[in-house]
Amino acid sequence: KEQLINPNVILSIAKIALKQQNFEEAFDKYKKCSNYHKHSPIFWNSLGILYCNINQFEDAKIAFQNAISNKSDVIEPWVNLGFLYEKMGDYDSAKKIYETGLMQCPTNNKLLQDRIKNNINKNIRSSFVEIDETRYMGQTGDTINNDIYSIPFIPSEQFGVKNDITNLLLNLT
């Protein structure tokens, strides 16, 4: 009987197996955590990289597109999808993807700018890029602190006040 393991741990094991080029193990682990991570761009981007490594380019395109559709302001899936088109010799589509990615990721887009300026249609070596997960995770203490000290917005109508909040504040002085 298989022991229940946290899906985040399974995803981490899959990513380690991918880095070690143990593609069969990686694929097995991705399958096991796919239901839990179906809305995660980190999951889809990493799965796309696996598909590229085993030459399943159509599946890789779908995985990168899923990553983008789940969170379009994450730069790495845009870079990877464009680079995949480059590898397949479709430089026009690659450039369009990079340009669209630049519009969707107005900050932190150096990777896309570099691909457009230096690498399209040239034999400059590049590779697929994993998402830097630290951009999306905070320390547990910070998260709890933010939850405790965040003050929810409560409309003044909830207190039976019909006036504008600015007028109320001005009347206090």
Short mmCIF file of C-alpha atoms in Angstrom, two decimals:
data_model
loop_
_atom_site.label_atom_id
_atom_site.label_comp_id
_atom_site.label_asym_id
_atom_site.label_seq_id
_atom_site.Cartn_x
_atom_site.Cartn_y
_atom_site.Cartn_z
CA LYS A 1 0.00 0.00 0.00
CA GLU A 2 1.45 3.35 -1.07
CA GLN A 3 1.89 5.91 1.66
CA LEU A 4 0.11 9.27 1.28
CA ILE A 5 2.57 12.07 0.60
CA ASN A 6 2.00 15.80 0.34
CA PRO A 7 1.55 16.78 -3.36
CA ASN A 8 4.11 19.56 -2.93
CA VAL A 9 6.67 16.96 -1.88
CA ILE A 10 5.78 14.82 -4.89
CA LEU A 11 6.25 17.84 -7.18
CA SER A 12 9.65 18.50 -5.61
CA ILE A 13 10.64 14.87 -6.14
CA ALA A 14 9.51 15.14 -9.78
CA LYS A 15 11.64 18.25 -10.30
CA ILE A 16 14.67 16.56 -8.72
CA ALA A 17 14.18 13.51 -10.95
CA LEU A 18 13.95 15.85 -13.97
CA LYS A 19 17.22 17.56 -13.03
CA GLN A 20 18.83 14.14 -12.66
CA GLN A 21 17.45 13.23 -16.11
CA ASN A 22 15.47 10.36 -14.63
CA PHE A 23 12.58 11.13 -16.96
CA GLU A 24 10.50 8.04 -16.22
CA GLU A 25 10.52 8.75 -12.47
CA ALA A 26 9.81 12.44 -13.09
CA PHE A 27 6.85 11.65 -15.33
CA ASP A 28 5.43 9.23 -12.77
CA LYS A 29 5.64 11.86 -10.01
CA TYR A 30 4.11 14.58 -12.19
CA LYS A 31 1.17 12.27 -12.90
CA LYS A 32 0.68 11.62 -9.17
CA CYS A 33 0.42 15.29 -8.27
CA SER A 34 -1.29 16.59 -11.42
CA ASN A 35 -4.78 16.90 -9.93
CA TYR A 36 -3.53 18.95 -7.01
CA HIS A 37 -1.33 21.25 -9.14
CA LYS A 38 -3.57 21.63 -12.20
CA HIS A 39 -3.72 25.42 -11.74
CA SER A 40 -0.03 25.90 -10.97
CA PRO A 41 2.20 27.53 -13.58
CA ILE A 42 5.17 26.02 -11.73
CA PHE A 43 3.79 22.52 -12.34
CA TRP A 44 2.93 23.11 -16.01
CA ASN A 45 6.21 24.84 -16.82
CA SER A 46 8.23 22.05 -15.26
CA LEU A 47 6.14 19.40 -17.02
CA GLY A 48 6.74 21.23 -20.30
CA ILE A 49 10.48 21.02 -19.71
CA LEU A 50 10.14 17.28 -19.11
CA TYR A 51 8.22 16.88 -22.38
CA CYS A 52 10.94 18.80 -24.24
CA ASN A 53 13.58 16.50 -22.79
CA ILE A 54 11.74 13.43 -24.11
CA ASN A 55 11.01 15.08 -27.48
CA GLN A 56 7.24 15.34 -27.00
CA PHE A 57 7.11 18.86 -28.36
CA GLU A 58 3.35 19.10 -28.91
CA ASP A 59 2.75 18.08 -25.29
CA ALA A 60 5.39 20.61 -24.21
CA LYS A 61 3.58 23.38 -26.10
CA ILE A 62 0.34 22.50 -24.34
CA ALA A 63 2.06 22.43 -20.94
CA PHE A 64 3.70 25.85 -21.47
CA GLN A 65 0.39 27.26 -22.72
CA ASN A 66 -1.34 25.93 -19.59
CA ALA A 67 1.29 27.62 -17.44
CA ILE A 68 0.67 30.89 -19.27
CA SER A 69 -3.11 30.61 -19.08
CA ASN A 70 -2.94 29.97 -15.32
CA LYS A 71 -0.69 32.98 -14.64
CA SER A 72 0.21 35.08 -17.65
CA ASP A 73 2.63 37.39 -15.83
CA VAL A 74 5.14 34.62 -15.11
CA ILE A 75 7.99 35.07 -17.55
CA GLU A 76 9.55 31.60 -17.73
CA PRO A 77 6.72 29.82 -19.62
CA TRP A 78 6.80 32.58 -22.24
CA VAL A 79 10.56 32.14 -22.64
CA ASN A 80 10.21 28.36 -22.82
CA LEU A 81 7.36 28.38 -25.33
CA GLY A 82 9.24 30.80 -27.56
CA PHE A 83 12.45 28.80 -27.25
CA LEU A 84 10.52 25.63 -28.15
CA TYR A 85 9.32 27.30 -31.34
CA GLU A 86 12.90 28.35 -32.06
CA LYS A 87 14.07 24.76 -31.64
CA MET A 88 11.37 23.70 -34.09
CA GLY A 89 12.58 26.33 -36.60
CA ASP A 90 9.49 28.56 -36.36
CA TYR A 91 11.31 31.83 -35.65
CA ASP A 92 8.37 34.10 -36.54
CA SER A 93 6.12 32.40 -33.97
CA ALA A 94 8.93 32.50 -31.41
CA LYS A 95 9.33 36.25 -31.88
CA LYS A 96 5.55 36.82 -31.55
CA ILE A 97 5.50 34.78 -28.34
CA TYR A 98 8.43 36.75 -26.89
CA GLU A 99 6.80 40.06 -27.81
CA THR A 100 3.47 39.02 -26.29
CA GLY A 101 5.33 37.86 -23.19
CA LEU A 102 6.95 41.29 -22.90
CA MET A 103 3.50 42.89 -22.86
CA GLN A 104 2.22 40.43 -20.23
CA CYS A 105 5.34 40.66 -18.05
CA PRO A 106 6.17 44.38 -17.94
CA THR A 107 8.64 43.89 -15.09
CA ASN A 108 11.32 41.26 -14.69
CA ASN A 109 11.44 40.58 -18.43
CA LYS A 110 15.18 40.54 -19.08
CA LEU A 111 15.04 36.92 -20.28
CA LEU A 112 12.54 37.82 -22.99
CA GLN A 113 14.45 40.92 -24.02
CA ASP A 114 17.65 38.88 -24.32
CA ARG A 115 15.92 36.23 -26.45
CA ILE A 116 14.59 38.87 -28.85
CA LYS A 117 17.80 40.90 -29.10
CA ASN A 118 20.43 38.20 -29.22
CA ASN A 119 19.15 34.74 -29.88
CA ILE A 120 16.28 34.45 -32.35
CA ASN A 121 17.37 32.70 -35.52
CA LYS A 122 20.95 32.39 -34.28
CA ASN A 123 22.71 29.32 -33.02
CA ILE A 124 23.34 30.77 -29.58
CA ARG A 125 22.95 27.99 -27.06
CA SER A 126 20.14 28.34 -24.60
CA SER A 127 18.06 26.06 -22.45
CA PHE A 128 14.64 25.85 -20.91
CA VAL A 129 14.11 27.79 -17.69
CA GLU A 130 12.49 26.64 -14.43
CA ILE A 131 10.34 29.12 -12.53
CA ASP A 132 12.06 30.69 -9.55
CA GLU A 133 9.55 29.61 -6.92
CA THR A 134 10.98 31.90 -4.25
CA ARG A 135 9.19 34.81 -5.95
CA TYR A 136 5.86 33.27 -4.92
CA MET A 137 6.58 31.96 -1.45
CA GLY A 138 7.04 33.85 1.76
CA GLN A 139 8.20 32.82 5.17
CA THR A 140 5.48 31.18 7.23
CA GLY A 141 5.80 33.78 9.96
CA ASP A 142 5.38 36.61 7.44
CA THR A 143 2.27 34.98 6.00
CA ILE A 144 0.69 34.53 9.43
CA ASN A 145 1.66 38.06 10.42
CA ASN A 146 0.08 39.49 7.26
CA ASP A 147 -3.10 37.53 7.88
CA ILE A 148 -3.36 38.66 11.50
CA TYR A 149 -2.61 42.32 10.91
CA SER A 150 -4.41 42.86 7.62
CA ILE A 151 -7.48 44.91 8.26
CA PRO A 152 -10.38 44.05 5.98
CA PHE A 153 -12.24 46.80 4.18
CA ILE A 154 -15.71 47.19 5.62
CA PRO A 155 -17.98 49.59 3.72
CA SER A 156 -19.46 52.38 5.80
CA GLU A 157 -22.95 51.24 4.75
CA GLN A 158 -22.42 48.20 6.97
CA PHE A 159 -22.52 50.54 9.96
CA GLY A 160 -25.67 52.30 8.84
CA VAL A 161 -23.69 55.36 7.76
CA LYS A 162 -24.96 56.98 4.57
CA ASN A 163 -22.28 59.68 4.32
CA ASP A 164 -19.07 59.52 2.44
CA ILE A 165 -16.16 58.35 4.63
CA THR A 166 -14.17 61.49 3.76
CA ASN A 167 -16.93 63.70 5.17
CA LEU A 168 -17.00 61.60 8.33
CA LEU A 169 -13.28 62.02 8.83
CA LEU A 170 -13.44 65.76 8.19
CA ASN A 171 -16.22 66.12 10.76
CA LEU A 172 -14.05 64.49 13.41
CA THR A 173 -11.70 67.46 13.57
#
